[in-house]
Amino acid sequence: MLEPDQCNDLVKPSITQFVVSCSLMGWLLICYIPQWGRIILRRSAEGLSTYYILLGSLSGVCAVGNIMMLPSSAVDIGCCRTNTRFACIRGLLGMLQVIFGIACFWIVLFMYVYYSEEEADAELHGRRPSLSGPDRTFRRAKRAWKVLIAACSFAFAVLLVSAIILHRFPWYAQAWADILGIAVAVFACIQWVPQVRTIALT
């Protein structure tokens, strides 16, 4: 149960903070557009490390799980029942920022899978030569599907564990959120290592 005073801080949200938060989301979108455009224009996933995509996807799953498990997120969601629509959106902006950023990265994941397969198919049927040669292109296409399956399986596992904890063992929610938070930090620290190596070897 929510106490009335728990939602008081969200009743009169800061317009400035709201604008800044929305601007950050817009800036994040602008940062991803060149990467999406590069993949689409080249019709190739060449230059993207498989492990970078995998670790980034796993990090994103943990980040979403972390913020959804935090008690403060439950309060923000609960306050939407009593607060105005603007106050509700303002209260959820932190959560939405994380989810939006992860969604942008998962678009890269889906592009990686699609264009890895598409480029391999084009090479196989002679529609156009691949950028990295047939052997590397075919290997990347096989790995891309494994990455997608691994990321989706991991997301399902985190979702399942989180749901069980919230409904059966809510007193462990903070501990589970902390574990996911640590996982985010670990994945984020190491995900750029294979990408830098891939760029250096390209």
PDB file of C-alpha atoms in Angstrom:
ATOM      1  CA  MET A   1       0.000   0.000   0.000  1.00  0.00           C
ATOM      2  CA  LEU A   2       1.186   3.485  -0.856  1.00  0.00           C
ATOM      3  CA  GLU A   3       1.149   6.187   1.766  1.00  0.00           C
ATOM      4  CA  PRO A   4      -0.315   9.523   0.586  1.00  0.00           C
ATOM      5  CA  ASP A   5       2.903  11.408   1.298  1.00  0.00           C
ATOM      6  CA  GLN A   6       4.887   9.042  -0.932  1.00  0.00           C
ATOM      7  CA  CYS A   7       3.407  10.701  -4.008  1.00  0.00           C
ATOM      8  CA  ASN A   8       3.617  14.280  -2.765  1.00  0.00           C
ATOM      9  CA  ASP A   9       6.992  14.894  -4.392  1.00  0.00           C
ATOM     10  CA  LEU A  10       5.522  14.020  -7.788  1.00  0.00           C
ATOM     11  CA  VAL A  11       2.362  16.112  -7.530  1.00  0.00           C
ATOM     12  CA  LYS A  12       4.163  19.297  -8.607  1.00  0.00           C
ATOM     13  CA  PRO A  13       6.887  18.113 -10.969  1.00  0.00           C
ATOM     14  CA  SER A  14       9.680  20.373 -12.167  1.00  0.00           C
ATOM     15  CA  ILE A  15       9.153  21.566 -15.736  1.00  0.00           C
ATOM     16  CA  THR A  16      12.890  22.179 -16.098  1.00  0.00           C
ATOM     17  CA  GLN A  17      13.774  18.665 -15.016  1.00  0.00           C
ATOM     18  CA  PHE A  18      11.137  17.276 -17.356  1.00  0.00           C
ATOM     19  CA  VAL A  19      12.562  19.205 -20.314  1.00  0.00           C
ATOM     20  CA  VAL A  20      16.123  18.155 -19.475  1.00  0.00           C
ATOM     21  CA  SER A  21      15.108  14.499 -19.225  1.00  0.00           C
ATOM     22  CA  CYS A  22      13.285  14.617 -22.557  1.00  0.00           C
ATOM     23  CA  SER A  23      16.260  16.389 -24.131  1.00  0.00           C
ATOM     24  CA  LEU A  24      18.575  13.620 -22.938  1.00  0.00           C
ATOM     25  CA  MET A  25      16.333  11.039 -24.565  1.00  0.00           C
ATOM     26  CA  GLY A  26      16.363  13.066 -27.769  1.00  0.00           C
ATOM     27  CA  TRP A  27      20.150  13.317 -27.643  1.00  0.00           C
ATOM     28  CA  LEU A  28      20.394   9.565 -27.131  1.00  0.00           C
ATOM     29  CA  LEU A  29      18.272   9.030 -30.226  1.00  0.00           C
ATOM     30  CA  ILE A  30      20.465  11.409 -32.224  1.00  0.00           C
ATOM     31  CA  CYS A  31      23.551   9.479 -31.119  1.00  0.00           C
ATOM     32  CA  TYR A  32      22.133   6.183 -32.361  1.00  0.00           C
ATOM     33  CA  ILE A  33      20.802   7.419 -35.710  1.00  0.00           C
ATOM     34  CA  PRO A  34      24.269   7.559 -37.390  1.00  0.00           C
ATOM     35  CA  GLN A  35      24.989   3.977 -36.330  1.00  0.00           C
ATOM     36  CA  TRP A  36      21.637   2.768 -37.625  1.00  0.00           C
ATOM     37  CA  GLY A  37      22.135   4.720 -40.835  1.00  0.00           C
ATOM     38  CA  ARG A  38      25.616   3.303 -41.369  1.00  0.00           C
ATOM     39  CA  ILE A  39      24.355  -0.262 -41.068  1.00  0.00           C
ATOM     40  CA  ILE A  40      21.413   0.389 -43.392  1.00  0.00           C
ATOM     41  CA  LEU A  41      23.431   2.232 -46.035  1.00  0.00           C
ATOM     42  CA  ARG A  42      26.172  -0.396 -46.100  1.00  0.00           C
ATOM     43  CA  ARG A  43      23.639  -3.223 -45.823  1.00  0.00           C
ATOM     44  CA  SER A  44      26.189  -4.970 -43.673  1.00  0.00           C
ATOM     45  CA  ALA A  45      26.987  -5.640 -40.023  1.00  0.00           C
ATOM     46  CA  GLU A  46      30.704  -5.502 -40.781  1.00  0.00           C
ATOM     47  CA  GLY A  47      32.567  -3.575 -38.103  1.00  0.00           C
ATOM     48  CA  LEU A  48      30.321  -4.680 -35.246  1.00  0.00           C
ATOM     49  CA  SER A  49      31.774  -7.184 -32.823  1.00  0.00           C
ATOM     50  CA  THR A  50      29.573 -10.162 -32.025  1.00  0.00           C
ATOM     51  CA  TYR A  51      30.617 -10.047 -28.376  1.00  0.00           C
ATOM     52  CA  TYR A  52      29.958  -6.312 -28.199  1.00  0.00           C
ATOM     53  CA  ILE A  53      26.404  -6.889 -29.397  1.00  0.00           C
ATOM     54  CA  LEU A  54      25.915  -9.805 -27.003  1.00  0.00           C
ATOM     55  CA  LEU A  55      27.330  -8.084 -23.928  1.00  0.00           C
ATOM     56  CA  GLY A  56      25.492  -4.861 -24.696  1.00  0.00           C
ATOM     57  CA  SER A  57      22.209  -6.739 -25.026  1.00  0.00           C
ATOM     58  CA  LEU A  58      22.741  -8.601 -21.755  1.00  0.00           C
ATOM     59  CA  SER A  59      23.687  -5.357 -20.032  1.00  0.00           C
ATOM     60  CA  GLY A  60      20.486  -3.772 -21.282  1.00  0.00           C
ATOM     61  CA  VAL A  61      18.360  -6.619 -19.990  1.00  0.00           C
ATOM     62  CA  CYS A  62      19.968  -6.311 -16.566  1.00  0.00           C
ATOM     63  CA  ALA A  63      19.472  -2.536 -16.579  1.00  0.00           C
ATOM     64  CA  VAL A  64      15.757  -2.847 -17.292  1.00  0.00           C
ATOM     65  CA  GLY A  65      15.416  -5.594 -14.689  1.00  0.00           C
ATOM     66  CA  ASN A  66      17.302  -3.491 -12.158  1.00  0.00           C
ATOM     67  CA  ILE A  67      15.140  -0.408 -12.491  1.00  0.00           C
ATOM     68  CA  MET A  68      11.907  -2.410 -12.568  1.00  0.00           C
ATOM     69  CA  MET A  69      12.832  -4.199  -9.340  1.00  0.00           C
ATOM     70  CA  LEU A  70      13.677  -1.062  -7.369  1.00  0.00           C
ATOM     71  CA  PRO A  71      11.078  -0.230  -4.704  1.00  0.00           C
ATOM     72  CA  SER A  72      11.130   3.395  -5.849  1.00  0.00           C
ATOM     73  CA  SER A  73       9.947   2.302  -9.300  1.00  0.00           C
ATOM     74  CA  ALA A  74       6.980   0.524  -7.738  1.00  0.00           C
ATOM     75  CA  VAL A  75       6.141   3.746  -5.891  1.00  0.00           C
ATOM     76  CA  ASP A  76       6.378   5.813  -9.085  1.00  0.00           C
ATOM     77  CA  ILE A  77       4.100   3.406 -10.928  1.00  0.00           C
ATOM     78  CA  GLY A  78       1.640   3.278  -8.046  1.00  0.00           C
ATOM     79  CA  CYS A  79       1.453   7.064  -7.838  1.00  0.00           C
ATOM     80  CA  CYS A  80       0.116   7.177 -11.388  1.00  0.00           C
ATOM     81  CA  ARG A  81      -3.230   6.049  -9.971  1.00  0.00           C
ATOM     82  CA  THR A  82      -3.656   9.280  -8.042  1.00  0.00           C
ATOM     83  CA  ASN A  83      -1.423  11.882  -9.688  1.00  0.00           C
ATOM     84  CA  THR A  84      -2.058  13.823 -12.879  1.00  0.00           C
ATOM     85  CA  ARG A  85      -0.931  12.443 -16.212  1.00  0.00           C
ATOM     86  CA  PHE A  86       1.966  14.893 -16.409  1.00  0.00           C
ATOM     87  CA  ALA A  87       3.088  14.054 -12.877  1.00  0.00           C
ATOM     88  CA  CYS A  88       2.854  10.362 -13.718  1.00  0.00           C
ATOM     89  CA  ILE A  89       5.006  10.716 -16.831  1.00  0.00           C
ATOM     90  CA  ARG A  90       7.488  12.852 -14.923  1.00  0.00           C
ATOM     91  CA  GLY A  91       7.743  10.212 -12.213  1.00  0.00           C
ATOM     92  CA  LEU A  92       8.390   7.493 -14.759  1.00  0.00           C
ATOM     93  CA  LEU A  93      10.923   9.437 -16.835  1.00  0.00           C
ATOM     94  CA  GLY A  94      13.924   7.842 -15.156  1.00  0.00           C
ATOM     95  CA  MET A  95      12.571   4.411 -15.952  1.00  0.00           C
ATOM     96  CA  LEU A  96      11.608   5.446 -19.479  1.00  0.00           C
ATOM     97  CA  GLN A  97      15.092   6.828 -20.137  1.00  0.00           C
ATOM     98  CA  VAL A  98      16.688   3.495 -19.286  1.00  0.00           C
ATOM     99  CA  ILE A  99      14.172   1.501 -21.318  1.00  0.00           C
ATOM    100  CA  PHE A 100      14.499   3.887 -24.275  1.00  0.00           C
ATOM    101  CA  GLY A 101      18.278   3.602 -24.278  1.00  0.00           C
ATOM    102  CA  ILE A 102      18.118  -0.178 -24.162  1.00  0.00           C
ATOM    103  CA  ALA A 103      15.519  -0.229 -26.936  1.00  0.00           C
ATOM    104  CA  CYS A 104      17.881   1.796 -29.119  1.00  0.00           C
ATOM    105  CA  PHE A 105      20.638  -0.747 -28.554  1.00  0.00           C
ATOM    106  CA  TRP A 106      18.320  -3.675 -29.229  1.00  0.00           C
ATOM    107  CA  ILE A 107      17.497  -2.082 -32.576  1.00  0.00           C
ATOM    108  CA  VAL A 108      21.221  -2.405 -33.308  1.00  0.00           C
ATOM    109  CA  LEU A 109      20.991  -6.058 -32.246  1.00  0.00           C
ATOM    110  CA  PHE A 110      18.109  -6.756 -34.635  1.00  0.00           C
ATOM    111  CA  MET A 111      19.879  -4.890 -37.432  1.00  0.00           C
ATOM    112  CA  TYR A 112      23.011  -6.921 -36.760  1.00  0.00           C
ATOM    113  CA  VAL A 113      21.081 -10.167 -37.092  1.00  0.00           C
ATOM    114  CA  TYR A 114      19.107  -9.082 -40.148  1.00  0.00           C
ATOM    115  CA  TYR A 115      21.989  -7.621 -42.134  1.00  0.00           C
ATOM    116  CA  SER A 116      24.364 -10.436 -41.196  1.00  0.00           C
ATOM    117  CA  GLU A 117      21.880 -12.895 -42.658  1.00  0.00           C
ATOM    118  CA  GLU A 118      21.020 -10.652 -45.613  1.00  0.00           C
ATOM    119  CA  GLU A 119      24.658 -10.079 -46.537  1.00  0.00           C
ATOM    120  CA  ALA A 120      25.427 -13.794 -46.306  1.00  0.00           C
ATOM    121  CA  ASP A 121      22.441 -14.584 -48.516  1.00  0.00           C
ATOM    122  CA  ALA A 122      23.517 -11.944 -51.053  1.00  0.00           C
ATOM    123  CA  GLU A 123      27.031 -13.396 -51.116  1.00  0.00           C
ATOM    124  CA  LEU A 124      25.711 -16.938 -51.484  1.00  0.00           C
ATOM    125  CA  HIS A 125      23.434 -16.103 -54.423  1.00  0.00           C
ATOM    126  CA  GLY A 126      25.832 -13.680 -56.094  1.00  0.00           C
ATOM    127  CA  ARG A 127      23.693 -10.562 -55.750  1.00  0.00           C
ATOM    128  CA  ARG A 128      26.639  -8.604 -54.380  1.00  0.00           C
ATOM    129  CA  PRO A 129      30.008  -9.357 -52.780  1.00  0.00           C
ATOM    130  CA  SER A 130      30.271  -9.068 -49.018  1.00  0.00           C
ATOM    131  CA  LEU A 131      32.493  -6.448 -47.424  1.00  0.00           C
ATOM    132  CA  SER A 132      34.581  -8.928 -45.456  1.00  0.00           C
ATOM    133  CA  GLY A 133      34.730 -11.964 -47.712  1.00  0.00           C
ATOM    134  CA  PRO A 134      32.492 -15.037 -47.802  1.00  0.00           C
ATOM    135  CA  ASP A 135      34.045 -17.029 -44.955  1.00  0.00           C
ATOM    136  CA  ARG A 136      33.828 -14.257 -42.395  1.00  0.00           C
ATOM    137  CA  THR A 137      30.376 -13.243 -43.608  1.00  0.00           C
ATOM    138  CA  PHE A 138      28.955 -16.753 -43.257  1.00  0.00           C
ATOM    139  CA  ARG A 139      30.481 -17.148 -39.789  1.00  0.00           C
ATOM    140  CA  ARG A 140      28.994 -13.836 -38.683  1.00  0.00           C
ATOM    141  CA  ALA A 141      25.552 -14.852 -39.956  1.00  0.00           C
ATOM    142  CA  LYS A 142      25.652 -18.050 -37.893  1.00  0.00           C
ATOM    143  CA  ARG A 143      26.855 -16.225 -34.792  1.00  0.00           C
ATOM    144  CA  ALA A 144      24.213 -13.519 -35.167  1.00  0.00           C
ATOM    145  CA  TRP A 145      21.349 -15.944 -34.624  1.00  0.00           C
ATOM    146  CA  LYS A 146      23.115 -17.454 -31.624  1.00  0.00           C
ATOM    147  CA  VAL A 147      23.486 -13.968 -30.136  1.00  0.00           C
ATOM    148  CA  LEU A 148      19.796 -13.219 -30.661  1.00  0.00           C
ATOM    149  CA  ILE A 149      18.722 -16.512 -29.094  1.00  0.00           C
ATOM    150  CA  ALA A 150      21.095 -16.021 -26.159  1.00  0.00           C
ATOM    151  CA  ALA A 151      19.904 -12.448 -25.548  1.00  0.00           C
ATOM    152  CA  CYS A 152      16.214 -13.366 -25.730  1.00  0.00           C
ATOM    153  CA  SER A 153      16.712 -16.409 -23.501  1.00  0.00           C
ATOM    154  CA  PHE A 154      18.573 -14.302 -20.959  1.00  0.00           C
ATOM    155  CA  ALA A 155      15.827 -11.663 -21.054  1.00  0.00           C
ATOM    156  CA  PHE A 156      13.174 -14.323 -20.472  1.00  0.00           C
ATOM    157  CA  ALA A 157      15.144 -15.792 -17.567  1.00  0.00           C
ATOM    158  CA  VAL A 158      15.588 -12.393 -15.898  1.00  0.00           C
ATOM    159  CA  LEU A 159      11.898 -11.608 -16.434  1.00  0.00           C
ATOM    160  CA  LEU A 160      10.866 -14.954 -14.953  1.00  0.00           C
ATOM    161  CA  VAL A 161      13.102 -14.649 -11.896  1.00  0.00           C
ATOM    162  CA  SER A 162      12.008 -11.047 -11.344  1.00  0.00           C
ATOM    163  CA  ALA A 163       8.325 -11.984 -11.550  1.00  0.00           C
ATOM    164  CA  ILE A 164       8.778 -14.846  -9.088  1.00  0.00           C
ATOM    165  CA  ILE A 165      10.628 -12.620  -6.631  1.00  0.00           C
ATOM    166  CA  LEU A 166       8.057  -9.824  -6.852  1.00  0.00           C
ATOM    167  CA  HIS A 167       5.098 -12.139  -6.316  1.00  0.00           C
ATOM    168  CA  ARG A 168       6.525 -14.748  -3.944  1.00  0.00           C
ATOM    169  CA  PHE A 169       9.599 -13.254  -2.274  1.00  0.00           C
ATOM    170  CA  PRO A 170       9.239  -9.436  -2.384  1.00  0.00           C
ATOM    171  CA  TRP A 171      11.690  -8.999   0.502  1.00  0.00           C
ATOM    172  CA  TYR A 172      14.458 -10.119  -1.885  1.00  0.00           C
ATOM    173  CA  ALA A 173      13.570  -7.503  -4.519  1.00  0.00           C
ATOM    174  CA  GLN A 174      16.247  -5.021  -3.454  1.00  0.00           C
ATOM    175  CA  ALA A 175      18.933  -7.720  -3.321  1.00  0.00           C
ATOM    176  CA  TRP A 176      17.973  -8.946  -6.803  1.00  0.00           C
ATOM    177  CA  ALA A 177      18.015  -5.357  -8.072  1.00  0.00           C
ATOM    178  CA  ASP A 178      21.512  -4.945  -6.623  1.00  0.00           C
ATOM    179  CA  ILE A 179      22.708  -8.119  -8.357  1.00  0.00           C
ATOM    180  CA  LEU A 180      21.328  -6.897 -11.671  1.00  0.00           C
ATOM    181  CA  GLY A 181      22.937  -3.507 -11.095  1.00  0.00           C
ATOM    182  CA  ILE A 182      26.333  -5.130 -10.563  1.00  0.00           C
ATOM    183  CA  ALA A 183      25.817  -7.204 -13.711  1.00  0.00           C
ATOM    184  CA  VAL A 184      25.079  -4.016 -15.666  1.00  0.00           C
ATOM    185  CA  ALA A 185      28.349  -2.486 -14.489  1.00  0.00           C
ATOM    186  CA  VAL A 186      30.364  -5.611 -15.323  1.00  0.00           C
ATOM    187  CA  PHE A 187      28.884  -6.033 -18.797  1.00  0.00           C
ATOM    188  CA  ALA A 188      29.221  -2.321 -19.544  1.00  0.00           C
ATOM    189  CA  CYS A 189      32.882  -2.341 -18.515  1.00  0.00           C
ATOM    190  CA  ILE A 190      33.883  -5.220 -20.769  1.00  0.00           C
ATOM    191  CA  GLN A 191      31.533  -4.859 -23.749  1.00  0.00           C
ATOM    192  CA  TRP A 192      33.720  -2.263 -25.465  1.00  0.00           C
ATOM    193  CA  VAL A 193      36.870  -4.403 -25.344  1.00  0.00           C
ATOM    194  CA  PRO A 194      35.871  -6.727 -28.222  1.00  0.00           C
ATOM    195  CA  GLN A 195      34.454  -3.798 -30.200  1.00  0.00           C
ATOM    196  CA  VAL A 196      37.698  -1.835 -29.979  1.00  0.00           C
ATOM    197  CA  ARG A 197      39.590  -4.954 -31.022  1.00  0.00           C
ATOM    198  CA  THR A 198      37.257  -5.480 -33.985  1.00  0.00           C
ATOM    199  CA  ILE A 199      37.697  -1.886 -35.139  1.00  0.00           C
ATOM    200  CA  ALA A 200      41.468  -2.180 -34.802  1.00  0.00           C
ATOM    201  CA  LEU A 201      41.523  -5.318 -36.951  1.00  0.00           C
ATOM    202  CA  THR A 202      39.084  -4.029 -39.574  1.00  0.00           C
TER     203      THR A 202
END
